[in-house]
Amino acid sequence: MGGKQRDKDDEAYGKPVKYDPSFRGPIKNRSCTDVICCVLFLLFILGYIVVGIVAWLYGDPRQVLYPRNSTGAYCGMGENKDKPYLLYFNIFSCILSTNIISVAENGLQCPTPQVCVSSCPEAPWTVEKNQFSQTVGEVFYTKNRNFCLPGVPWNMMVITSLQQELCPSFLLPSAPALGRCFPWTNVTLPELPGITNDTTIAQGISGLIDSLNARDISVKIFEDFAQSWYWILVALGVALVLSLLFILLLRLVAGPLVLVLILGVLGVLAYGMYYCWEEYRVLRDKGASISQLGFTTNLSAYQSVQETWLAALIVLAVLEAILLLVLIFLRQRIRIAIALLKEASKAVGQMMSTMFYPLVTFVLLLICIAYWAMTALYLATSGQPQYVLWASNISSPGCEKVSINTSCNPMDQPVNSSCPGLMCVFQGYSSKGLVQRSLFNLQIYGVLGLFWTLNWVLALGQCVLAGAFASFYWAFHKPQDIPTFPLISAFIRTLRYHTGSLAFGALILTLVQIARVILEYIDHKLRGVQNPVARCIMCCFKCCLWCLEKFIKFLNRNAYIMIAIYGKNFCVSAKNAFTLLMRNIVRVVVLDKVTDLLLFFGKLLVVGGVGVLSFFFFSGRIQGLGRDFKSPHLNYYWLPIMTSIVGAYVIASGFFSVFGMCVDTLFLCFRE
């Protein structure tokens, strides 16, 4: 009866393929698949290139890379090449007239004159009353205070320049940050006309500098990288060697290694049960109970009650029992998984070039991200800067006839000397023109292009590796029958015939990811006004989309393997892969978990080993290595350690992803 039931289940997901002695791996005679999607993808890429050209023609990234002075000229460029820093005449107007949010959005555009300077002021200074009758040349230029607006004549009276805000009335010791001069946080503010030295202004300046002034830290970080970059490369080389050794180790001792890992998990659970029992026994004898404690938000208090450890003991015992039952009933499938792991390590050993293919994927991903980032930056700066008239007090005498907020030219300052404080200030970037009106749509097109191209590159890597490993599996005599260049052959074959199929699978995944991004954006915008029911519904939608994305990634991965082997279109390959997996669902789960456990252990070994070695080396705890191997003097020794750990994780993930793809490919070939 059991055999008949299995036959019915197999027929529900299709019949197994009959043995074909003439089949020798990825077929040679194949045709182009999903041509329509291929054409759409190529047209989309062409449009993506056009968007990049339009952004390059109309955009000006200097608007965000370089600050502008009051005349609209860039600091550090052109006539201001020797003046890279921007000085605000009255930095307090930035704090009093705006907030940190608008600072981040508008680039700290303050309603005060701004001038490009070669260096920031180093000492506090204030115009004294007896200097009002002197000339600008005597007070500013001869004293090397070149902080007035361009074009202010030497013979102009100081009082006139201050009334028209052509020169600053005070200077504060400042430090450059992000191309701008910001006052020091510990400076004692002098008595300034019209400005109260209260804590609000001081706190505003302090918070602004703390959030924007990262120059000193960035310099120290640069120095640390300059001192330790070659040792970081050594650490990454160690990670590379450890990853290769672990994969080669699987070829020799895959069975014992899996056994050790399984026994290790069982041992950890057993020790947890013992520890929980000891804690429960001690607390039971003392009489501590949950009824005495009651309900409390202090979660650490629950460690002193016996019921907590009893519940933990029961949970661990259940997990131990489940794992033992799984090992007993699935021992044959675990043996198959071990055999596949051994075969996968052999395949990787025969085709070592596949281990370095993630470098190709990384370069392609980097190109896609860099192109999108540059296109988005150019699009965001495609508008021309707009300036409007502004006055601190429009009710002052002489300002009645001035049209505030009307367009002006900053080169024409001062516009109206009869209105005190009148100036031409930056308002924003224009939205006129076809490109500016379509800016939002073009940015959406760019985001869609980013997701689609990234998913296509990842799909290309999976299909190429699957084709190479399938040629290994179906080689009758190994290694004689293995193609000379299996990776290059699979790469050319995939690009020539299956670009459309890869684009089809990548598009489906892209649409789901875009839906997740939109849902996250809506949830972020409405988080403050949602009631508990709405939040629950939103959480359910997000969970469903997350599960859908994981399922599509899993299905696409196996569909690409079938495409690489049989050369059929995406839908047929996805259907065949799904039915094949459903016929062997138990084996799939066992193989997946065993592989995940092994690769997790490998990542832990590589990352942990590199992290420990980096910590002891860069912190100077390893002595007696000699002068050539002495750890460098660093400002932040944790910086190269974290860089080495992250790099080791990336390297291990790249190598083990190839190994995981090899296991999946061999499994589908084996069960087919």
XYZ file of C-alpha atoms in Angstrom:
672
model
C 0.000 0.000 0.000
C 2.832 2.361 0.867
C 4.459 1.774 -2.509
C 1.211 2.457 -4.367
C 0.709 5.646 -2.393
C 4.217 6.822 -3.292
C 3.548 6.086 -6.953
C 0.376 8.206 -6.809
C 2.283 11.048 -5.150
C 4.987 10.860 -7.790
C 2.430 10.961 -10.604
C 0.856 14.055 -9.025
C 4.150 15.877 -9.616
C 5.040 14.259 -12.910
C 6.828 11.055 -13.800
C 10.578 10.626 -13.447
C 12.638 10.952 -16.613
C 13.589 7.622 -18.150
C 17.206 6.657 -18.327
C 18.905 7.878 -21.502
C 22.358 6.323 -22.031
C 23.131 8.823 -24.813
C 22.711 11.880 -22.547
C 26.077 13.506 -21.836
C 25.181 16.616 -19.866
C 24.237 20.141 -21.031
C 22.907 19.742 -24.539
C 24.857 21.334 -27.363
C 22.043 21.857 -29.854
C 19.803 24.402 -28.155
C 17.930 27.485 -29.314
C 17.250 30.925 -27.865
C 14.637 30.936 -25.102
C 12.166 33.633 -24.021
C 13.039 35.814 -27.000
C 10.273 38.335 -26.262
C 11.588 38.931 -22.748
C 15.107 39.154 -24.134
C 14.031 41.908 -26.532
C 12.201 43.739 -23.740
C 15.243 43.491 -21.494
C 17.565 44.824 -24.181
C 15.149 47.689 -24.919
C 14.956 48.435 -21.215
C 18.751 48.494 -20.958
C 18.845 50.814 -23.971
C 16.363 53.110 -22.235
C 18.436 52.882 -19.052
C 21.463 54.053 -21.034
C 19.405 56.925 -22.500
C 18.374 57.949 -18.984
C 22.034 57.966 -17.988
C 22.944 60.128 -21.007
C 20.122 62.584 -20.242
C 21.203 62.749 -16.609
C 24.799 63.362 -17.672
C 23.779 66.146 -20.047
C 21.466 68.007 -17.646
C 22.887 67.073 -14.248
C 25.599 68.833 -12.331
C 26.867 66.831 -9.335
C 29.033 69.774 -8.314
C 25.890 71.156 -6.682
C 26.170 68.523 -3.944
C 29.929 67.982 -3.995
C 30.955 71.640 -3.708
C 29.365 74.476 -1.704
C 28.237 77.698 -3.409
C 28.823 81.221 -2.232
C 26.279 84.033 -2.329
C 27.040 84.769 -5.975
C 26.346 81.172 -6.994
C 29.995 80.340 -7.719
C 31.451 77.033 -6.562
C 34.083 77.016 -3.841
C 37.220 75.089 -4.784
C 36.617 75.393 -8.527
C 37.311 77.931 -11.271
C 38.143 81.371 -9.962
C 37.740 80.015 -6.413
C 40.120 77.102 -6.938
C 42.320 78.298 -4.063
C 39.304 78.957 -1.832
C 37.750 75.560 -1.069
C 35.836 76.490 2.109
C 32.567 78.355 2.547
C 32.240 80.897 5.374
C 28.858 82.036 6.721
C 28.817 85.641 7.927
C 26.282 84.823 10.645
C 26.228 81.102 11.416
C 23.528 81.779 14.017
C 21.007 82.539 11.288
C 21.386 78.946 10.129
C 20.367 77.688 13.547
C 17.622 80.228 14.151
C 15.976 80.013 10.747
C 16.019 76.286 10.060
C 16.288 72.867 11.659
C 18.448 69.819 11.211
C 15.936 68.223 8.795
C 16.028 71.163 6.398
C 19.802 71.330 6.818
C 20.102 67.770 5.543
C 17.667 68.376 2.659
C 18.908 71.785 1.470
C 22.607 71.447 2.150
C 22.759 74.051 4.921
C 21.594 77.062 2.900
C 21.284 79.893 5.407
C 19.799 83.413 4.948
C 23.188 85.037 5.450
C 25.938 86.100 3.045
C 28.396 83.351 2.190
C 31.893 83.717 0.789
C 34.575 81.297 -0.387
C 37.761 81.479 1.678
C 41.160 79.808 1.509
C 41.152 79.004 5.220
C 38.719 79.244 8.090
C 39.156 81.889 10.836
C 41.439 80.748 13.623
C 40.755 83.395 16.285
C 37.648 85.282 17.472
C 37.277 88.830 16.237
C 34.593 91.532 16.333
C 34.398 94.911 14.595
C 34.874 97.625 17.208
C 32.985 100.901 17.212
C 36.087 102.972 16.516
C 36.614 100.975 13.300
C 33.252 101.975 11.771
C 34.771 105.144 10.285
C 37.751 103.294 8.779
C 37.899 101.727 5.320
C 37.444 98.070 4.430
C 41.068 97.903 3.293
C 42.367 99.081 6.638
C 40.206 96.801 8.792
C 40.001 93.669 6.628
C 42.452 93.466 3.736
C 45.618 94.758 5.428
C 44.984 92.471 8.405
C 44.648 89.365 6.181
C 40.934 89.159 6.911
C 39.892 88.269 3.351
C 36.338 87.396 4.298
C 34.344 90.082 2.455
C 32.252 89.400 -0.608
C 34.120 89.609 -3.942
C 34.360 93.096 -5.400
C 34.090 95.149 -2.213
C 36.358 98.208 -2.817
C 39.195 99.120 -0.473
C 37.926 102.640 0.150
C 34.405 101.644 1.215
C 33.590 102.617 4.791
C 33.312 99.704 7.213
C 29.935 100.928 8.523
C 28.589 100.900 4.957
C 29.890 97.381 4.276
C 28.280 96.131 7.479
C 24.932 97.768 6.726
C 24.868 96.216 3.274
C 26.251 92.922 4.692
C 29.208 92.928 2.345
C 31.648 92.076 5.137
C 31.211 90.080 8.352
C 30.749 91.945 11.643
C 32.432 89.157 13.611
C 34.514 86.041 13.137
C 34.594 82.877 15.195
C 37.382 80.268 15.285
C 36.192 77.579 12.902
C 37.151 74.215 11.522
C 36.398 72.988 7.981
C 33.785 70.240 7.659
C 32.133 69.139 4.405
C 33.675 72.169 2.693
C 32.184 74.654 5.195
C 33.581 76.575 8.171
C 31.827 75.682 11.413
C 32.693 77.324 14.757
C 34.362 75.304 17.471
C 32.112 73.852 20.123
C 34.307 74.970 23.032
C 34.712 78.599 21.959
C 33.529 81.371 24.290
C 31.237 83.565 22.261
C 31.987 87.309 22.494
C 29.338 89.979 22.905
C 27.822 90.117 19.454
C 25.363 92.783 18.276
C 21.832 91.461 18.047
C 22.766 87.942 19.202
C 22.177 86.514 22.657
C 24.638 83.969 23.906
C 22.045 81.569 25.307
C 22.221 77.800 25.655
C 19.801 77.153 22.782
C 22.151 78.641 20.213
C 25.170 76.926 21.779
C 23.421 73.575 21.795
C 22.281 74.072 18.202
C 25.827 74.774 17.026
C 27.168 71.848 19.025
C 24.607 69.425 17.611
C 25.164 70.689 14.079
C 28.916 70.290 14.320
C 28.648 66.874 15.952
C 26.451 65.672 13.082
C 28.435 67.181 10.216
C 32.043 67.649 11.303
C 33.668 64.283 10.663
C 36.911 65.559 9.220
C 39.182 64.604 12.115
C 37.697 61.114 12.355
C 37.926 60.618 8.593
C 41.597 61.641 8.633
C 42.361 59.165 11.425
C 40.475 56.428 9.581
C 42.446 57.174 6.419
C 45.693 57.036 8.395
C 44.735 53.674 9.914
C 43.972 52.204 6.499
C 47.221 53.603 5.117
C 49.139 51.951 7.963
C 47.380 48.571 7.898
C 46.112 47.945 4.368
C 48.760 45.318 3.560
C 48.019 43.448 6.790
C 44.315 43.537 5.921
C 45.200 41.948 2.583
C 47.145 39.280 4.483
C 44.064 38.594 6.624
C 41.914 38.300 3.494
C 44.486 35.920 2.027
C 44.208 33.794 5.156
C 40.427 33.751 4.716
C 40.903 32.648 1.104
C 43.199 29.796 2.130
C 40.900 28.679 4.965
C 37.896 28.610 2.617
C 39.745 26.469 0.086
C 41.051 24.149 2.792
C 37.571 23.649 4.211
C 36.131 22.715 0.813
C 39.022 20.331 0.162
C 38.517 18.905 3.647
C 34.947 17.984 2.734
C 36.319 15.796 -0.051
C 38.268 13.708 2.455
C 36.225 13.693 5.638
C 32.714 14.824 4.694
C 31.114 11.900 6.529
C 33.043 12.241 9.803
C 32.665 16.026 9.684
C 28.877 15.793 9.338
C 28.836 13.235 12.158
C 30.887 15.538 14.397
C 28.581 18.462 13.677
C 25.458 16.398 14.417
C 26.946 15.043 17.633
C 28.013 18.557 18.533
C 24.450 19.860 18.164
C 23.150 16.928 20.230
C 25.825 17.582 22.848
C 24.978 21.274 23.085
C 21.299 20.466 23.563
C 22.156 17.820 26.170
C 24.342 20.248 28.092
C 21.558 22.832 27.943
C 19.150 20.305 29.415
C 21.613 19.478 32.209
C 22.190 23.149 33.016
C 18.471 23.911 33.070
C 17.856 20.924 35.353
C 20.531 22.055 37.806
C 19.106 25.596 37.923
C 15.580 24.235 38.345
C 16.675 21.887 41.136
C 18.395 24.687 43.070
C 15.456 27.068 42.747
C 12.970 24.309 43.564
C 14.764 23.599 46.844
C 14.781 27.303 47.687
C 11.060 27.562 47.008
C 11.255 30.348 44.377
C 8.105 30.282 42.235
C 6.373 32.362 39.573
C 3.403 32.826 41.906
C 5.632 34.702 44.336
C 7.132 36.939 41.657
C 3.982 37.774 39.718
C 4.030 39.710 36.453
C 6.868 42.173 35.892
C 8.470 43.951 32.954
C 11.922 43.214 34.385
C 12.737 40.134 32.346
C 15.934 39.421 34.288
C 13.804 38.733 37.373
C 12.408 35.611 35.719
C 15.848 33.991 35.945
C 15.287 33.474 39.665
C 12.064 31.411 39.362
C 11.940 27.662 38.858
C 9.231 27.672 36.166
C 11.497 29.533 33.741
C 14.160 26.817 33.829
C 11.538 24.073 33.765
C 10.040 25.503 30.579
C 13.496 25.823 29.022
C 14.246 22.210 30.013
C 11.061 20.967 28.339
C 11.766 22.917 25.130
C 15.326 21.588 24.879
C 14.163 18.050 25.604
C 11.565 18.257 22.835
C 14.189 19.569 20.385
C 16.582 16.777 21.385
C 13.886 14.149 20.864
C 12.871 15.558 17.480
C 16.484 15.628 16.292
C 17.066 12.032 17.419
C 13.926 10.833 15.631
C 14.955 12.677 12.478
C 18.386 11.058 12.587
C 16.868 7.594 13.071
C 14.262 7.782 10.322
C 16.281 9.832 7.814
C 19.660 8.172 8.178
C 19.617 6.865 4.598
C 18.875 10.318 3.203
C 21.635 11.797 5.330
C 24.014 9.288 3.755
C 22.888 10.444 0.298
C 23.504 14.036 1.349
C 27.020 13.144 2.522
C 27.732 11.381 -0.770
C 26.578 14.469 -2.704
C 28.795 16.685 -0.562
C 31.779 14.468 -1.367
C 30.945 14.563 -5.072
C 30.513 18.337 -4.947
C 33.957 18.756 -3.383
C 35.383 16.591 -6.183
C 33.676 18.753 -8.802
C 35.047 21.924 -7.259
C 38.502 20.343 -7.049
C 38.391 19.416 -10.758
C 37.193 22.923 -11.782
C 38.955 25.351 -9.436
C 38.199 28.227 -11.791
C 34.582 28.123 -10.605
C 35.730 29.218 -7.133
C 36.843 32.551 -8.524
C 33.760 33.233 -10.634
C 32.195 35.255 -7.730
C 34.813 37.892 -8.568
C 33.180 38.301 -11.985
C 29.767 38.571 -10.343
C 31.118 41.097 -7.840
C 32.570 43.305 -10.583
C 29.308 43.217 -12.565
C 27.290 44.040 -9.444
C 29.654 46.907 -8.664
C 29.208 48.294 -12.181
C 25.404 48.138 -11.880
C 25.391 49.879 -8.489
C 27.909 52.541 -9.566
C 25.952 53.303 -12.758
C 22.700 53.671 -10.838
C 24.323 55.856 -8.157
C 25.883 58.209 -10.712
C 22.664 58.386 -12.725
C 20.600 59.141 -9.616
C 23.094 61.811 -8.533
C 23.090 63.511 -11.914
C 19.288 63.391 -12.113
C 18.944 64.880 -8.634
C 21.118 67.836 -9.679
C 19.563 68.429 -13.102
C 17.773 71.672 -12.131
C 19.335 75.132 -12.142
C 19.701 76.910 -8.784
C 17.041 79.522 -8.069
C 17.606 82.645 -5.941
C 14.988 84.908 -4.340
C 15.056 88.154 -2.390
C 15.008 87.823 1.398
C 15.135 90.246 4.319
C 15.337 89.488 8.021
C 12.683 92.138 8.811
C 10.427 93.193 5.931
C 8.707 95.781 8.145
C 11.905 97.842 8.446
C 11.933 101.325 6.862
C 12.895 101.123 3.212
C 11.619 97.552 2.709
C 7.988 98.413 1.944
C 8.473 98.545 -1.823
C 10.688 95.475 -2.054
C 9.077 92.349 -3.522
C 10.183 89.595 -1.192
C 10.516 86.022 -2.601
C 10.876 87.257 -6.175
C 13.625 85.932 -8.428
C 16.958 87.695 -8.365
C 20.523 87.376 -9.544
C 23.105 86.877 -6.787
C 25.716 88.611 -8.968
C 23.761 91.871 -8.647
C 24.061 92.199 -4.848
C 23.299 94.493 -3.120
C 19.880 94.801 -4.754
C 18.426 97.621 -2.646
C 20.624 99.331 -0.100
C 17.656 101.171 1.402
C 16.314 97.902 2.872
C 18.657 96.691 5.640
C 19.512 93.032 5.460
C 18.121 92.573 1.944
C 19.948 89.842 0.078
C 19.580 87.329 -2.715
C 19.507 83.857 -1.170
C 19.324 80.329 -2.554
C 15.801 78.844 -2.657
C 16.172 75.517 -4.444
C 16.551 73.925 -7.858
C 14.151 74.687 -10.677
C 11.516 72.161 -11.711
C 10.981 73.629 -15.171
C 11.834 71.718 -18.290
C 10.986 68.257 -19.543
C 13.758 66.534 -17.588
C 12.897 68.292 -14.328
C 9.163 67.570 -14.653
C 9.928 63.900 -15.342
C 12.542 63.662 -12.615
C 10.473 61.408 -10.346
C 9.582 59.038 -13.180
C 13.198 58.858 -14.301
C 14.326 58.052 -10.763
C 11.718 55.270 -10.560
C 12.985 53.942 -13.896
C 16.496 53.971 -12.461
C 15.464 52.058 -9.331
C 13.693 49.457 -11.462
C 16.798 49.206 -13.624
C 18.958 48.725 -10.546
C 16.902 45.826 -9.182
C 16.463 44.167 -12.585
C 20.139 44.334 -13.554
C 21.316 43.149 -10.117
C 18.971 40.156 -10.192
C 19.983 39.391 -13.779
C 23.676 39.385 -12.871
C 23.021 37.019 -9.952
C 20.938 34.794 -12.242
C 23.739 34.763 -14.805
C 26.208 33.553 -12.175
C 23.909 30.763 -11.002
C 23.164 29.536 -14.527
C 26.833 29.616 -15.574
C 27.962 27.655 -12.507
C 25.131 25.172 -12.956
C 26.188 24.546 -16.549
C 29.801 23.959 -15.530
C 28.956 21.557 -12.690
C 26.408 19.677 -14.803
C 29.113 19.019 -17.395
C 31.184 17.467 -14.602
C 28.362 15.224 -13.364
C 27.457 13.832 -16.789
C 31.066 13.207 -17.831
C 31.285 9.411 -18.213
C 35.030 9.151 -17.611
C 36.345 11.742 -15.143
C 38.377 13.821 -15.670
C 38.977 12.826 -19.321
C 35.439 13.636 -20.513
C 35.182 16.963 -18.656
C 35.277 19.903 -21.149
C 38.559 21.778 -21.325
C 37.013 25.117 -20.360
C 33.660 24.248 -18.788
C 33.133 27.621 -17.114
C 33.850 29.676 -20.242
C 31.688 27.365 -22.358
C 28.801 27.678 -19.896
C 29.208 31.474 -19.801
C 29.098 31.851 -23.587
C 26.238 29.363 -23.905
C 24.171 31.174 -21.259
C 24.669 34.629 -22.769
C 23.975 33.424 -26.297
C 20.826 31.412 -25.707
C 19.284 32.256 -22.328
C 19.560 35.988 -21.712
C 15.775 36.255 -22.071
C 15.072 33.436 -19.625
C 17.362 34.976 -17.023
C 15.703 38.359 -17.577
C 12.273 36.739 -17.148
C 13.153 35.195 -13.798
C 14.924 38.367 -12.664
C 11.889 40.481 -13.611
C 9.516 38.363 -11.514
C 11.821 38.686 -8.517
C 12.282 42.423 -9.173
C 8.530 43.096 -9.119
C 8.209 41.384 -5.752
C 11.170 43.322 -4.350
C 9.770 46.623 -5.642
C 6.440 45.782 -3.982
C 8.296 45.154 -0.708
C 10.112 48.492 -0.995
C 6.828 50.337 -1.655
C 5.190 48.593 1.292
C 8.111 49.496 3.565
C 7.878 53.121 2.404
C 4.137 53.276 3.086
C 4.624 51.679 6.489
C 7.349 54.195 7.345
C 5.194 57.163 6.316
C 2.050 55.975 8.118
C 3.680 54.461 11.191
C 2.666 57.356 13.434
C -1.030 57.299 12.505
C -1.652 53.565 12.302
C -3.841 51.810 14.843
C -2.938 48.317 16.127
C -5.208 46.607 13.583
C -3.645 48.482 10.661
C -0.150 47.693 11.932
C -1.061 44.012 12.208
C -2.418 43.965 8.652
C 0.679 45.768 7.362
C 2.917 43.288 9.176
C 1.029 40.378 7.597
C 1.434 41.867 4.118
C 5.170 42.379 4.694
C 5.545 38.824 5.966
C 3.690 37.404 2.952
C 5.848 39.354 0.504
C 8.987 38.238 2.331
C 7.930 34.595 2.071
C 7.008 35.077 -1.594
C 10.423 36.568 -2.339
C 12.192 33.649 -0.637
C 10.095 31.130 -2.566
C 10.752 32.855 -5.905
C 14.499 32.943 -5.201
C 14.438 29.223 -4.426
C 12.376 28.406 -7.527
C 14.474 30.626 -9.793
C 17.682 29.036 -8.569
C 16.508 25.557 -9.513
C 14.943 26.790 -12.750
C 18.310 28.214 -13.824
C 19.893 24.818 -13.179
C 17.353 23.142 -15.473
C 17.897 25.850 -18.104
C 21.657 25.257 -17.988
C 21.179 21.498 -18.482
C 18.326 21.162 -20.952
C 18.160 24.613 -22.583
C 14.392 25.061 -22.239
C 12.579 28.311 -21.483
C 12.045 29.670 -17.990
C 8.457 28.523 -17.417
C 9.092 24.937 -18.545
C 12.325 24.771 -16.547
C 10.650 26.176 -13.428
C 7.805 23.654 -13.773
C 10.193 20.732 -14.233
C 12.346 21.857 -11.310
C 9.327 22.280 -9.047
C 7.873 18.848 -9.860
C 11.288 17.227 -9.438
C 11.768 18.847 -6.044
C 8.274 17.932 -4.879
C 8.888 14.297 -5.793
C 11.934 14.400 -3.525
C 10.825 16.916 -0.925
C 12.249 14.983 2.050
C 15.626 14.560 0.384
C 15.596 18.249 -0.536
C 14.988 19.303 3.074
C 17.625 16.953 4.463
C 20.237 17.932 1.879
C 19.466 21.627 2.330
C 19.795 21.517 6.118
C 22.918 19.367 6.119
C 24.537 21.672 3.571
C 23.477 24.770 5.505
C 24.928 23.302 8.697
C 28.238 22.508 7.025
C 28.536 25.884 5.300
C 27.554 27.694 8.497
C 30.290 25.819 10.317
C 32.726 26.704 7.528
C 31.827 30.405 7.665
C 32.149 30.329 11.446
C 35.571 28.717 11.115
C 36.847 31.188 8.507
C 35.383 34.371 9.983
C 36.129 33.377 13.576
C 39.692 32.369 12.778
C 40.450 35.560 10.852
C 38.720 37.674 13.508
C 40.713 36.164 16.382
C 44.028 36.443 14.525
C 43.272 40.041 13.515
C 42.316 40.979 17.067
C 45.485 39.594 18.622
C 47.688 41.089 15.896
C 46.259 44.604 15.533
C 45.778 45.024 19.292
C 49.463 44.218 19.823
C 48.882 41.110 21.918
C 51.183 38.936 19.784
C 54.761 39.541 20.883
C 58.106 38.367 19.549
C 57.271 38.356 15.828
C 60.165 40.581 14.898
C 60.327 44.064 13.437
C 58.929 43.085 10.035
C 55.817 41.534 11.591
C 55.183 44.171 14.228
C 51.628 45.493 14.405
C 51.276 49.115 13.189
C 50.411 52.009 15.493
C 46.709 52.738 14.948
C 44.189 55.293 16.180
C 41.337 52.778 16.076
C 42.707 49.240 16.103
C 39.161 47.856 15.783
C 38.852 49.373 12.292
C 41.190 46.934 10.462
C 39.789 44.122 12.612
C 36.226 44.824 11.469
C 37.405 45.289 7.890
C 39.179 41.918 7.997
C 36.111 40.212 9.497
C 33.734 41.675 6.917
C 36.139 40.837 4.088
C 36.555 37.284 5.402
C 32.771 36.858 5.521
C 32.408 38.117 1.942
C 35.161 35.774 0.721
C 33.748 32.780 2.599
C 30.223 33.529 1.367
C 31.465 33.762 -2.225
C 33.340 30.440 -2.065
C 30.615 28.600 -0.213
C 27.902 29.955 -2.516
C 29.737 28.239 -5.371
C 29.877 25.037 -3.341
C 26.156 25.316 -2.502
C 25.345 25.808 -6.181
C 27.400 22.722 -6.991
C 25.472 20.636 -4.445
C 22.096 21.819 -5.793
C 23.126 21.125 -9.390
C 24.417 17.643 -8.633
C 21.266 16.868 -6.655
C 18.956 17.782 -9.551
C 21.148 15.815 -11.945
C 21.127 12.857 -9.560
C 17.343 12.845 -9.017
C 16.505 13.520 -12.647
